[in-house]
Short mmCIF file of C-alpha atoms and ligand atoms in Angstrom, two decimals:
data_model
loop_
_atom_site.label_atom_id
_atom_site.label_comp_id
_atom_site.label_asym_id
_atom_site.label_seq_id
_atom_site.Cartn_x
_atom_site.Cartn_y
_atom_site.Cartn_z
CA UNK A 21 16.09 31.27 12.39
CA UNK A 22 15.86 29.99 15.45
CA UNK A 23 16.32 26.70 17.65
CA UNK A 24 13.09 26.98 19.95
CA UNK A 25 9.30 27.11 19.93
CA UNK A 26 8.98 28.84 23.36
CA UNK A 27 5.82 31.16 23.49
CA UNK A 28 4.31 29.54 20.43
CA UNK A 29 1.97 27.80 20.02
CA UNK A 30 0.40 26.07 16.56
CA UNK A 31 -3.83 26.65 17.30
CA UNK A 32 -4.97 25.39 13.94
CA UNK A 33 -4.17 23.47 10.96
CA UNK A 34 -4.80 25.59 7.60
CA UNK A 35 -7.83 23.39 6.80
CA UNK A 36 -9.63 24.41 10.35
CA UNK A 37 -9.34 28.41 9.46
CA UNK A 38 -13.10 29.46 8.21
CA UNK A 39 -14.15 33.13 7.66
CA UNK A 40 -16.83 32.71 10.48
CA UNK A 41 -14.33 31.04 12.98
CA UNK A 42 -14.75 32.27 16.62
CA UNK A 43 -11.07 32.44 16.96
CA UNK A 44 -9.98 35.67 15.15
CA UNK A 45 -6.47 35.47 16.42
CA UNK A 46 -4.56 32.03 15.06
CA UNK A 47 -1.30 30.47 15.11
CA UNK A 48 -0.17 28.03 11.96
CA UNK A 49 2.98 26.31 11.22
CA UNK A 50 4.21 25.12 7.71
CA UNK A 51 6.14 25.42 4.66
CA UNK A 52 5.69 28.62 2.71
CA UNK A 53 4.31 27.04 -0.71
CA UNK A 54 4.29 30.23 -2.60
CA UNK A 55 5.13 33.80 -2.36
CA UNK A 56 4.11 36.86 -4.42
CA UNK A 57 5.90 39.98 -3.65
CA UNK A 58 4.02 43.20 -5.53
CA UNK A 59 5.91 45.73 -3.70
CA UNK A 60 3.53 47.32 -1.38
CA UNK A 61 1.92 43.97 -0.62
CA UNK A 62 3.34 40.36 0.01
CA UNK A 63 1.50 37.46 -0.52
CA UNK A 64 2.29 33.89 1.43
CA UNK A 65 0.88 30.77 0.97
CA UNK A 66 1.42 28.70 3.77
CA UNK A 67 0.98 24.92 3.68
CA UNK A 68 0.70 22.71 6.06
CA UNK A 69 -0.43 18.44 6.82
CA UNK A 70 -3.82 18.82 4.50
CA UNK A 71 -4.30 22.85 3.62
CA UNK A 72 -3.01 25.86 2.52
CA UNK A 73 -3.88 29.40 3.82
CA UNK A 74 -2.82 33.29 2.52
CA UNK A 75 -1.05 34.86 4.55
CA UNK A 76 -1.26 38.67 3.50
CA UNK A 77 1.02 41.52 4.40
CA UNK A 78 0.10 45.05 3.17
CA UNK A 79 3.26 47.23 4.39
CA UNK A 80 0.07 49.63 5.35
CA UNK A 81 -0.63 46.96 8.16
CA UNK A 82 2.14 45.38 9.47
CA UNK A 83 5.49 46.75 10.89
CA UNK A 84 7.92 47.76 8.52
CA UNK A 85 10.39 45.01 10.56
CA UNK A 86 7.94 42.12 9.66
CA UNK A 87 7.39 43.20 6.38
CA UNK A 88 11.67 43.07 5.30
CA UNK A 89 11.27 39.65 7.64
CA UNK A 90 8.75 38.14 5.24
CA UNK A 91 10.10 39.93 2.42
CA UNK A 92 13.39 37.70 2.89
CA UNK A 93 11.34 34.08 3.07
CA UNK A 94 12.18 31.69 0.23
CA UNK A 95 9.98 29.05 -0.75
CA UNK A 96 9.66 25.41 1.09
CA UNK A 97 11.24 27.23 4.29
CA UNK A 98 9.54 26.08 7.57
CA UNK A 99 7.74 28.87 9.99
CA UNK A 100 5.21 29.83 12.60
CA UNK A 101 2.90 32.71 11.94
CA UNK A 102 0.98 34.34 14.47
CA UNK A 103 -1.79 36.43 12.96
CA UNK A 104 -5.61 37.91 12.76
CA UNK A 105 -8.22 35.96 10.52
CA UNK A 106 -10.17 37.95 8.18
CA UNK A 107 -12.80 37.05 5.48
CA UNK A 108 -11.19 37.29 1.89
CA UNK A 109 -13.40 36.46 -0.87
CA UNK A 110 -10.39 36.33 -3.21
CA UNK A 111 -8.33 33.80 -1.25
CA UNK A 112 -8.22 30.41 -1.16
CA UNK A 113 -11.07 29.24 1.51
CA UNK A 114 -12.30 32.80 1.37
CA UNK A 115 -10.30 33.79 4.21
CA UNK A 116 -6.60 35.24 4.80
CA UNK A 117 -4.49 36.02 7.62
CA UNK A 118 -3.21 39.19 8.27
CA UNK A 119 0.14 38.76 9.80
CA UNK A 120 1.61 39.57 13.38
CA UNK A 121 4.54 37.90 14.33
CA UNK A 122 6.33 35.31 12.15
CA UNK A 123 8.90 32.79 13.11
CA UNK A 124 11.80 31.37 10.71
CA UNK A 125 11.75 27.69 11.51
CA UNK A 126 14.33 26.53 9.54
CA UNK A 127 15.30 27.81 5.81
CA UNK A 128 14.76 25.81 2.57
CA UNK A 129 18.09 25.45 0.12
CA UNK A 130 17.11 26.98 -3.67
CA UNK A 131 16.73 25.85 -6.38
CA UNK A 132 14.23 22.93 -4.80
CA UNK A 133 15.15 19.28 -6.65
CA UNK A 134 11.65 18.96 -7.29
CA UNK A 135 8.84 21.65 -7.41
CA UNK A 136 6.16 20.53 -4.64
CA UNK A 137 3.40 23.01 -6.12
CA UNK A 138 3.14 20.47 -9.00
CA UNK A 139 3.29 23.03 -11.94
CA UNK A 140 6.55 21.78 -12.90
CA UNK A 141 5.96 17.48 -13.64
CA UNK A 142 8.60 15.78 -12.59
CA UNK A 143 9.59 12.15 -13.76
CA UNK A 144 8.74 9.58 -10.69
CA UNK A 145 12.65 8.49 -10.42
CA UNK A 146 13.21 12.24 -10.00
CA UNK A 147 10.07 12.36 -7.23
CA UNK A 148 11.55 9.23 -5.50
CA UNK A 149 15.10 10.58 -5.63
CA UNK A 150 13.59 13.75 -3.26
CA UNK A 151 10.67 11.36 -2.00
CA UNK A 152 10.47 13.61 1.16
CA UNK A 153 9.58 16.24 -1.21
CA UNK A 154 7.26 14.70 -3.23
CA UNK A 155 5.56 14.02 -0.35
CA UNK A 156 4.45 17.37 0.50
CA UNK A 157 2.03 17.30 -2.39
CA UNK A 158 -1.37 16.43 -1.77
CA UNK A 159 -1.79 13.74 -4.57
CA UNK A 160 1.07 11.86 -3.29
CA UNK A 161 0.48 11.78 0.48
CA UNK A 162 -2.85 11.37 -0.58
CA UNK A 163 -1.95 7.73 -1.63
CA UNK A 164 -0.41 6.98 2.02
CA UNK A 165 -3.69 8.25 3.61
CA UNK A 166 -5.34 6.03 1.81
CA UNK A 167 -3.07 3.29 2.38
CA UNK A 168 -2.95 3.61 6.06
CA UNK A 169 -6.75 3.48 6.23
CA UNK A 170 -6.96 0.46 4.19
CA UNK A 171 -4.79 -1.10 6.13
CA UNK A 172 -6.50 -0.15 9.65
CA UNK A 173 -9.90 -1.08 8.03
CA UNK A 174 -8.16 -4.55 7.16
CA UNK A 175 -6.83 -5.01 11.10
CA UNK A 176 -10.52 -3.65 12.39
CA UNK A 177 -12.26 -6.47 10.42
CA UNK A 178 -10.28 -9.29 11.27
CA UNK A 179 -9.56 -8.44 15.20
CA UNK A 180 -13.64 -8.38 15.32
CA UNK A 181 -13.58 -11.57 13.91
CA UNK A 182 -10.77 -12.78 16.60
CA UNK A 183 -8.14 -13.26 14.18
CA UNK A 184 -4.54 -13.30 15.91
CA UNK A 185 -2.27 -11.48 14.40
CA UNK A 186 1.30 -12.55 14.03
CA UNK A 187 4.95 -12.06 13.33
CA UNK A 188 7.07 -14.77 11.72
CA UNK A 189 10.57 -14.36 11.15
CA UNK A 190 11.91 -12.91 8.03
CA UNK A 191 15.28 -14.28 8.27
CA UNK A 192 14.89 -17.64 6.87
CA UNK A 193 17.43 -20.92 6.03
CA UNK A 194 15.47 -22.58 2.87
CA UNK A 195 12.84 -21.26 0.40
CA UNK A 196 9.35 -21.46 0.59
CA UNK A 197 8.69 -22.67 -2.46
CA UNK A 198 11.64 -23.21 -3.98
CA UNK A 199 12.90 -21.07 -6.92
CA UNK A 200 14.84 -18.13 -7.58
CA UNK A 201 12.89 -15.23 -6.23
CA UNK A 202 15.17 -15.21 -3.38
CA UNK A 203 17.76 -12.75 -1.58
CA UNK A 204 20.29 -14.32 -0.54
CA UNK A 205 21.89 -12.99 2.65
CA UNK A 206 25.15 -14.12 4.78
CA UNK A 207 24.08 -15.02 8.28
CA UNK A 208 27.05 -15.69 10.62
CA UNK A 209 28.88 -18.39 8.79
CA UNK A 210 25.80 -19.67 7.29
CA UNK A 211 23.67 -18.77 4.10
CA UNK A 212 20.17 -17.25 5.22
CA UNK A 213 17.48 -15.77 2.55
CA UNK A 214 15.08 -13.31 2.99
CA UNK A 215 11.20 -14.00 3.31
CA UNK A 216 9.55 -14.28 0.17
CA UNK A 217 6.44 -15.57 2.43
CA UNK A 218 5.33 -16.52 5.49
CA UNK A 219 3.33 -19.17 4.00
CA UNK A 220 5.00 -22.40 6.24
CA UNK A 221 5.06 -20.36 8.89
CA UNK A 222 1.36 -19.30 9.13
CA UNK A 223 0.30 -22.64 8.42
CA UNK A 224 2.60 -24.33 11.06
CA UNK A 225 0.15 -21.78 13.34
CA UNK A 226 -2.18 -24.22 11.90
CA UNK A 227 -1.42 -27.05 14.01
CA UNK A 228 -1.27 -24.80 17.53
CA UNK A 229 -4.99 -24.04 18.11
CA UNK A 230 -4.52 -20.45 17.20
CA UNK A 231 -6.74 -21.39 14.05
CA UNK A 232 -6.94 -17.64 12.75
CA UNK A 233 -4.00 -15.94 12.16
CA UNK A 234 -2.79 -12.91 10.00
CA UNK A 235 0.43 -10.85 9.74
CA UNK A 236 0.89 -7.49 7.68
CA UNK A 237 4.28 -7.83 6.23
CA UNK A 238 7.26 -7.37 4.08
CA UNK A 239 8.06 -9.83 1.49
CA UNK A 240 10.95 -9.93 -0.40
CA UNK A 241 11.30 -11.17 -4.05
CA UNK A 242 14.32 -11.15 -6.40
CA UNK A 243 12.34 -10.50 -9.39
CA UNK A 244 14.56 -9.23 -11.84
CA UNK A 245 11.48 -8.39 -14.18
CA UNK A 246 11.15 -4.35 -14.04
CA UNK A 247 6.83 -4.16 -14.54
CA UNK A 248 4.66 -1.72 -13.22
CA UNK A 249 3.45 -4.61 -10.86
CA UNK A 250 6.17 -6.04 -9.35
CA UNK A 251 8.56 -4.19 -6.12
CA UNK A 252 11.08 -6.61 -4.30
CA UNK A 253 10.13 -5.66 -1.24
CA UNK A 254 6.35 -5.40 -0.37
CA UNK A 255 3.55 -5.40 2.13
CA UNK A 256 1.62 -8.71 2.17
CA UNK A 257 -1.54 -9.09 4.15
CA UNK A 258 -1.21 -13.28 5.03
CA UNK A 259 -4.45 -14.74 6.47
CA UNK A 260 -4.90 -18.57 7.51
CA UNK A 261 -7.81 -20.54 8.91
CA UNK A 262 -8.22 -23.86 10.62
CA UNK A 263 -10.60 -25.84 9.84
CA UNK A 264 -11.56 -24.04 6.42
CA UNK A 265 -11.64 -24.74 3.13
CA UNK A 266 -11.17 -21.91 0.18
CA UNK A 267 -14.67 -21.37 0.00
CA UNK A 268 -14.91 -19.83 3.42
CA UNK A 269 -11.51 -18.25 2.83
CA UNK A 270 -12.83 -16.69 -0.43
CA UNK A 271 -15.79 -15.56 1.50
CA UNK A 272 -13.56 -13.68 4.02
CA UNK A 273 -11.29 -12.70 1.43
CA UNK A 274 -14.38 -10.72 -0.73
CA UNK A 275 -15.72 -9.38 2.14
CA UNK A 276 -12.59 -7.86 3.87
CA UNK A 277 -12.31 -6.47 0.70
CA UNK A 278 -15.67 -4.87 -0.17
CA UNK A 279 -15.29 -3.59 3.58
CA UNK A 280 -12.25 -1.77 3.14
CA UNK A 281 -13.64 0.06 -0.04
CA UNK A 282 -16.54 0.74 2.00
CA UNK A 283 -14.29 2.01 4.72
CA UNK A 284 -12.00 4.03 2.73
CA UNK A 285 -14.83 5.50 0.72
CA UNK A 286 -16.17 6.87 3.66
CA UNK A 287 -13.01 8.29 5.47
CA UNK A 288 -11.10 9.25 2.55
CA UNK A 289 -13.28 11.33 0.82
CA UNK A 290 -11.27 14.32 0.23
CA UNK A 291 -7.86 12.28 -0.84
CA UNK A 292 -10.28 10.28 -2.99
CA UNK A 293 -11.28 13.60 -4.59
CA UNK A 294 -7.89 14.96 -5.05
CA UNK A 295 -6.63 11.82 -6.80
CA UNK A 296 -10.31 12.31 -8.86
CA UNK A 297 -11.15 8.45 -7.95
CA UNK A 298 -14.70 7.62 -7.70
CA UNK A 299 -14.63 4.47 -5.88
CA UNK A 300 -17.49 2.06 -6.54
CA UNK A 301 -18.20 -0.86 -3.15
CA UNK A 302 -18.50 -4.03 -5.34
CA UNK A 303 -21.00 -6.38 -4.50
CA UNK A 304 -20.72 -9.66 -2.85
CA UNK A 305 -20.21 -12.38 -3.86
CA UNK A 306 -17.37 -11.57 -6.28
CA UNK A 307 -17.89 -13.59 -9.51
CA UNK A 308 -16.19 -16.68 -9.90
CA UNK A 309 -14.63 -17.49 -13.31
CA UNK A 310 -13.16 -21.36 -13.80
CA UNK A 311 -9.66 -21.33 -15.11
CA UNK A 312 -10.09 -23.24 -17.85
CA UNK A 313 -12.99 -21.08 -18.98
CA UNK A 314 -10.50 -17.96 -18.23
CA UNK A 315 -8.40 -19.94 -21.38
CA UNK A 316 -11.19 -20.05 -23.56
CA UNK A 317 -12.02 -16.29 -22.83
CA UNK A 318 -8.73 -14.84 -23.67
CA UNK A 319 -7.99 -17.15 -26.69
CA UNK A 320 -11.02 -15.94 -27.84
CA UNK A 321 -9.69 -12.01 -27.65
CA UNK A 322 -6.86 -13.39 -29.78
CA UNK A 323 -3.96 -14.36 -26.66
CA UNK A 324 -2.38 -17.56 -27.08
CA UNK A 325 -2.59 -19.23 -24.04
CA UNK A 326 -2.64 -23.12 -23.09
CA UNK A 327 -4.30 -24.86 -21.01
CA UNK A 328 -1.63 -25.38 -18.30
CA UNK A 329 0.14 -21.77 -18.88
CA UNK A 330 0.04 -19.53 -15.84
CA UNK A 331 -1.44 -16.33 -17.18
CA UNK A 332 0.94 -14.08 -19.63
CA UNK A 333 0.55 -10.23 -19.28
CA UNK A 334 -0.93 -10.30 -22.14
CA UNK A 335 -3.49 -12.87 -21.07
CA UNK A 336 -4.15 -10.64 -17.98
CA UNK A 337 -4.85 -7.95 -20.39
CA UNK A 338 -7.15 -9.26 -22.35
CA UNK A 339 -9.28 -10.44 -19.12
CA UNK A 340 -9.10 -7.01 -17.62
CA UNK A 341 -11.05 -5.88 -20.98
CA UNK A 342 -13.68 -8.42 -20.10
CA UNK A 343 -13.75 -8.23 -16.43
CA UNK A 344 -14.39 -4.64 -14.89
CA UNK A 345 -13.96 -5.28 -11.39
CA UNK A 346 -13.64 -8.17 -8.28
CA UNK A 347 -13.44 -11.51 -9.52
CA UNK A 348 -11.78 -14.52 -8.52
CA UNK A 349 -10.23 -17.32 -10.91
CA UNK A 350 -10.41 -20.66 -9.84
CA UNK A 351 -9.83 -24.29 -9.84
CA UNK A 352 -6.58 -23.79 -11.29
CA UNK A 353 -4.25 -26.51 -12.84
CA UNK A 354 -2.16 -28.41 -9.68
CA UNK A 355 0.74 -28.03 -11.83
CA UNK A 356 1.25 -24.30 -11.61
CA UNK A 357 0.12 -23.93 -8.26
CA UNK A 358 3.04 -24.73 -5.16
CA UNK A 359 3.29 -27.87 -3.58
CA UNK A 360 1.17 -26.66 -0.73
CA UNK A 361 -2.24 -25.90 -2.48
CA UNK A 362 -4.92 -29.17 -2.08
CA UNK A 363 -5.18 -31.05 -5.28
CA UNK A 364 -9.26 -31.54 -5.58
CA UNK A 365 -9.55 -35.15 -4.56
CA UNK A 366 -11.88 -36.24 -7.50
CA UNK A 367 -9.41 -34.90 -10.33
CA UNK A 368 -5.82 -34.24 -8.47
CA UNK A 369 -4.92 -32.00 -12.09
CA UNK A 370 -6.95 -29.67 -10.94
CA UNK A 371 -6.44 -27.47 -7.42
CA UNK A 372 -8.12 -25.76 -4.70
CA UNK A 373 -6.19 -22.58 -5.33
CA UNK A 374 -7.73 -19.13 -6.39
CA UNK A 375 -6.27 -15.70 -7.34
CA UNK A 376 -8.58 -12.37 -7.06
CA UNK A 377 -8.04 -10.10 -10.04
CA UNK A 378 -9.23 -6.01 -9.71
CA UNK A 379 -9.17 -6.47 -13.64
CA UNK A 380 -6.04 -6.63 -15.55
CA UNK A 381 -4.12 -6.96 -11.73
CA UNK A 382 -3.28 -10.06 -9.64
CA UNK A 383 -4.11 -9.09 -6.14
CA UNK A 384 -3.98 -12.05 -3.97
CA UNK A 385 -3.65 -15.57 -4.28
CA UNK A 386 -4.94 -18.42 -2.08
CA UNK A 387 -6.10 -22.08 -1.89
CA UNK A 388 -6.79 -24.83 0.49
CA UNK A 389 -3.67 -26.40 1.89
CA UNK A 390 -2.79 -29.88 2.00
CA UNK A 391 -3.13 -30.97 5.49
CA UNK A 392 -1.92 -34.50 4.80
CA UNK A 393 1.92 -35.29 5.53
CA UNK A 394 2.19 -38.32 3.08
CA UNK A 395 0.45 -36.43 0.76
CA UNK A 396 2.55 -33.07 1.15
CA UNK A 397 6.00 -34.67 1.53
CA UNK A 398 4.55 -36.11 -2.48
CA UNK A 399 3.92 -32.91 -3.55
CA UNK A 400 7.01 -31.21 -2.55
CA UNK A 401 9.26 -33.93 -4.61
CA UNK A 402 6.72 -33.54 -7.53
CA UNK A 403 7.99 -30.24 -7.82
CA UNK A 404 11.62 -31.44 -7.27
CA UNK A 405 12.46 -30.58 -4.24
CA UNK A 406 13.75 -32.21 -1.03
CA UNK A 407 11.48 -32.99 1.65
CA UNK A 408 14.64 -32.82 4.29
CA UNK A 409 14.58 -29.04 3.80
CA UNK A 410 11.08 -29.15 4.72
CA UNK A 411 11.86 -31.10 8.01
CA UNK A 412 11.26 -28.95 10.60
CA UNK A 413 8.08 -27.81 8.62
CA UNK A 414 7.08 -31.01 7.82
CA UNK A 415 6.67 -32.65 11.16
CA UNK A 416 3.99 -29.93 12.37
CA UNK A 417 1.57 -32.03 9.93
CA UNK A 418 2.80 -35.02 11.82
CA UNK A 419 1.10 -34.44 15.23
CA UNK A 420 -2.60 -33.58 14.74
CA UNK A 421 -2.62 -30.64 11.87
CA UNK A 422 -6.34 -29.73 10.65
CA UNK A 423 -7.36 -29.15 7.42
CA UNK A 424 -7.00 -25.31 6.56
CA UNK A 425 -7.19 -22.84 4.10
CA UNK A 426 -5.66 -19.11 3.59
CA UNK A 427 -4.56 -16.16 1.05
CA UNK A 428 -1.90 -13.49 0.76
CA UNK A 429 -3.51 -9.89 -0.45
CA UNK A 430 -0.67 -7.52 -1.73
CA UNK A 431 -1.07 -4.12 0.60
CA UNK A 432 0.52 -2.17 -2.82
CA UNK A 433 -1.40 -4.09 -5.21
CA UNK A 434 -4.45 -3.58 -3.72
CA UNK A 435 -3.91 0.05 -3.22
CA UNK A 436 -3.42 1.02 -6.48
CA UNK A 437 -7.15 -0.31 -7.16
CA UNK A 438 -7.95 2.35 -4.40
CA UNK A 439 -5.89 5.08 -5.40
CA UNK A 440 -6.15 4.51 -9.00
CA UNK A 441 -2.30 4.61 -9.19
CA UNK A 442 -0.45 2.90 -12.53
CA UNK A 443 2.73 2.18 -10.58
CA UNK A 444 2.90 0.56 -7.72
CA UNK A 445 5.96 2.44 -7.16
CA UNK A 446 3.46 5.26 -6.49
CA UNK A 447 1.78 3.30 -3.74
CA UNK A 448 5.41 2.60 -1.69
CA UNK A 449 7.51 5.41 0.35
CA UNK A 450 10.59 4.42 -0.31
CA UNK A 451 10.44 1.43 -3.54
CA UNK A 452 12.75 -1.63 -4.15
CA UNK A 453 12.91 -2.67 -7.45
CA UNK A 454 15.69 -3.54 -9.27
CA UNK A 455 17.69 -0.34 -10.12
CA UNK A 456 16.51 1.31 -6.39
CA UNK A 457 18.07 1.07 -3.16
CA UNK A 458 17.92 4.34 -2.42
CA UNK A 459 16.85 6.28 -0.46
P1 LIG B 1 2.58 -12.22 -9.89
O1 LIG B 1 2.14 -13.48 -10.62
O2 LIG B 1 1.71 -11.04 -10.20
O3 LIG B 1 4.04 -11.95 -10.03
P2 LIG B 1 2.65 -13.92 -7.62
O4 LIG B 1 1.62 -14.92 -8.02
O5 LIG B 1 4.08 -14.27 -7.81
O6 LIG B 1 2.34 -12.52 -8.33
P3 LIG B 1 2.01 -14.49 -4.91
O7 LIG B 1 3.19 -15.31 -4.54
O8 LIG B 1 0.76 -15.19 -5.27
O9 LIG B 1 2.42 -13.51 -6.10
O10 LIG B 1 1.78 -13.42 -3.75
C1 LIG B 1 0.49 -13.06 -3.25
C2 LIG B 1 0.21 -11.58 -3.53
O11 LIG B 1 1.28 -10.76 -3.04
C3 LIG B 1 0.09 -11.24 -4.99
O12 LIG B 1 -1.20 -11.51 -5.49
C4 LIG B 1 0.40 -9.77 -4.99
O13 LIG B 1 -0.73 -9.01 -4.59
C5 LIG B 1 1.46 -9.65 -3.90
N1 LIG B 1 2.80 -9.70 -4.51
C6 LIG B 1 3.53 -10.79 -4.77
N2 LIG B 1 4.70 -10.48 -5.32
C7 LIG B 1 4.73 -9.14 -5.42
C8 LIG B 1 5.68 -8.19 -5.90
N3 LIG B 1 6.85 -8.60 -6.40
N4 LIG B 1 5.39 -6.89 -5.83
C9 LIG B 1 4.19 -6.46 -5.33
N5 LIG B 1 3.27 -7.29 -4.85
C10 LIG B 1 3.51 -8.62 -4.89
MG1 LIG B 2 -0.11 -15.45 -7.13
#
């Protein structure tokens, strides 16, 4: 083993090593994945960020020193090989390396807590116990490729459209919205929560001339609920316009969307492949479906649901059955929405608040804020709450605040419709929910 890297060099990545390659002579660095010792000839798979080469020693060709040195590698240990590349129809790529030199990074423990070849299944609290592990396989860092394209596709599209992004504090004194989806936290001698939102935040940006704002993330909700759907901490993409209504929010909201698909589609292509996703680019624009017709719908597939309910899982079900894609529900009752979505002025029962679905799956939620103080401070003691916690809030619709209109998109949420993942625990490093805080 050794503490120093001096007089190597890593040339390639396993992934860049072709049979026809220019470079005969190479130097890789990675974990060995496998190893097959048949006595006069040692095999090595070596695996590093997206590849995995063979590595093969006959004792004809290499020293009999390097030979007992690979001989003596255990699986998952870290090295540097320094070797010749040679076509090998029977290896993986059609090429192997015939070994020179080899370095001993650093040693892997045995037995491994989890097997990162993935012929021994694990359970996922096992895999998130030795996350760092799990990691090393292809269909799980796969996900976070994804993931971090998604979200660079998201930033791309709105910094062309000149949208400012933001950062609003997470330590907060009162909810947003009330309720009990909060963490409570001691600050100093005070009480303090964590965010669940930056909703009054990004729309006190309203009322500074920034007019387009967005922030990427966490959130934190005390859901006690354990669902495939639900972490209590997550990534939320927050956007908010000035002078907008949700229509043009929708608009954006569809077609950052559809772009990212598009975007991901293209750059992903081989983690899209590994996870076997086919990813369709849905069209634009996403169909609308009216709430109350969204009632009708699933009563008819045999759900209960009233006209007033927010949707059950099992109402979300049955419109996942009928919907196969993008769609957005809308004009949703005032009563279930938060005090800050714009009752439609013609019938204040009903809202100006939407929620996109990817079928059975709640990805974002939005709606046209009320702009109006009188009207707001209303609101916010319809739904029993104080308007003095709101003060501070409150007075930024006192001095000139436009009318405006904006959505959250969940980052996990809306990768699993991209990665095809049935836990969004999948789509997260290192989950929250409610048995995990570790690691
Ligand atoms: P749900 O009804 O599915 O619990 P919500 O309506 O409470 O979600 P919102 O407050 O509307 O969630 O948040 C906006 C978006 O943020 C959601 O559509 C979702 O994509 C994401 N989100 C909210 N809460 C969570 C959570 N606990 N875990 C993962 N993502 C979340
Ligand atoms: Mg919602």
């Amino acid at each position: 083993m050794t503490d120093s890297l001096k007089d190597w060099r890593r040339t390639h990545y396993s992934r860049e090593v072709k049979p026809e390659m220019n470079s005969p002579k190479v130097t890789l660095m990675g974990w060995i994945h496998e190893i097959r010792d048949l006595g006069g000839i040692i095999f090595l798979l070596l695996r590093d960020r997206d590849g995995i080469t063979q590595i093969t020693a006959p004792s004809k060709k290499v020293s009999a020193k390097l030979f007992e040195e690979i001989r003596s590698l255990r699986k998952e240990s870290v090295v540097a090989v320094e070797g010749t590349v040679q076509e090998s129809p029977q290896a993986p790529g059609g090429v192997e390396i015939i070994p020179q030199r080899i370095l001993l990074l650093n040693t892997s423990h045995q037995p491994l807590p989890l097997d990162p070849t993935e012929k021994v299944r694990a359970e996922i609290d096992t895999r998130l116990d030795s996350r760092f592990l799990d990691l090393r396989k292809h269909s799980v860092n796969s996900i976070f490729k994804i993931k971090s394209r998604m979200l660079h596709s998201v930033r791309v599209f709105l910094e062309n459209q000149e949208f400012i992004e933001i950062n609003t504090p997470k330590l907060v004194a009162s909810a947003t919205e009330g309720g009990t989806e909060l963490f409570p936290i001691t600050y100093f001698e005070r009480e303090a929560f964590l965010g669940q939102s930056p909703q009054l935040y990004k729309q006190m940006m309203m009322a500074t001339s920034l007019d387009k704002v967005y922030e990427i993330a966490p959130i934190f909700r005390a859901e006690e609920h354990d669902t495939l759907r639900h972490l209590n901490e997550a990534i939320s993409i927050d956007v908010e316009v000035a002078f907008a209504d949700q229509k043009d929010v929708m608009t954006l909201l569809e077609n950052l969307v559809a772009n990212a698909i598009k975007d991901v589609k293209e750059h992903c292509r081989e983690e899209l492949d590994t996870l076997g996703m086919d990813l369709d680019v849905p069209e634009t624009p996403f169909p609308r479906v009216d709430y109350a017709e969204v009632v009708d719908l699933v009563n008819s597939k045999g759900v209960n649901l009233h006209y007033g309910d927010d949707l059950s899982r099992a109402a979300e079900k049955a419109l996942g059955e009928i919907m196969d894609s993008y769609y957005f529900i809308t004009n949703w009752p005032s009563e279930i929405k938060p005090f800050y979505v714009m009752p439609n002025r013609k019938n204040p029962k009903i809202s100006h608040a939407f929620d996109l679905m990817y079928r059975d799956l709640e990805i974002s939620s939005g709606a046209m804020r009320v702009h109006l103080h009188d009207l707001l401070v209303e609101r916010i003691k319809g739904k029993g709450l104080n308007p003095d916690s709101f003060n501070r809030y409150l007075a930024a619709f006192q001095y000139g605040m436009p009318p405006h209109a904006g959505w959250g998109l969940g980052a996990e949420r809306f990768t699993m419709c991209l990665t095809g993942a049935k836990n969004v625990r999948e789509t997260v490093l290192f989950p929250r929910d409610r048995r995990r805080l570790t690691p």
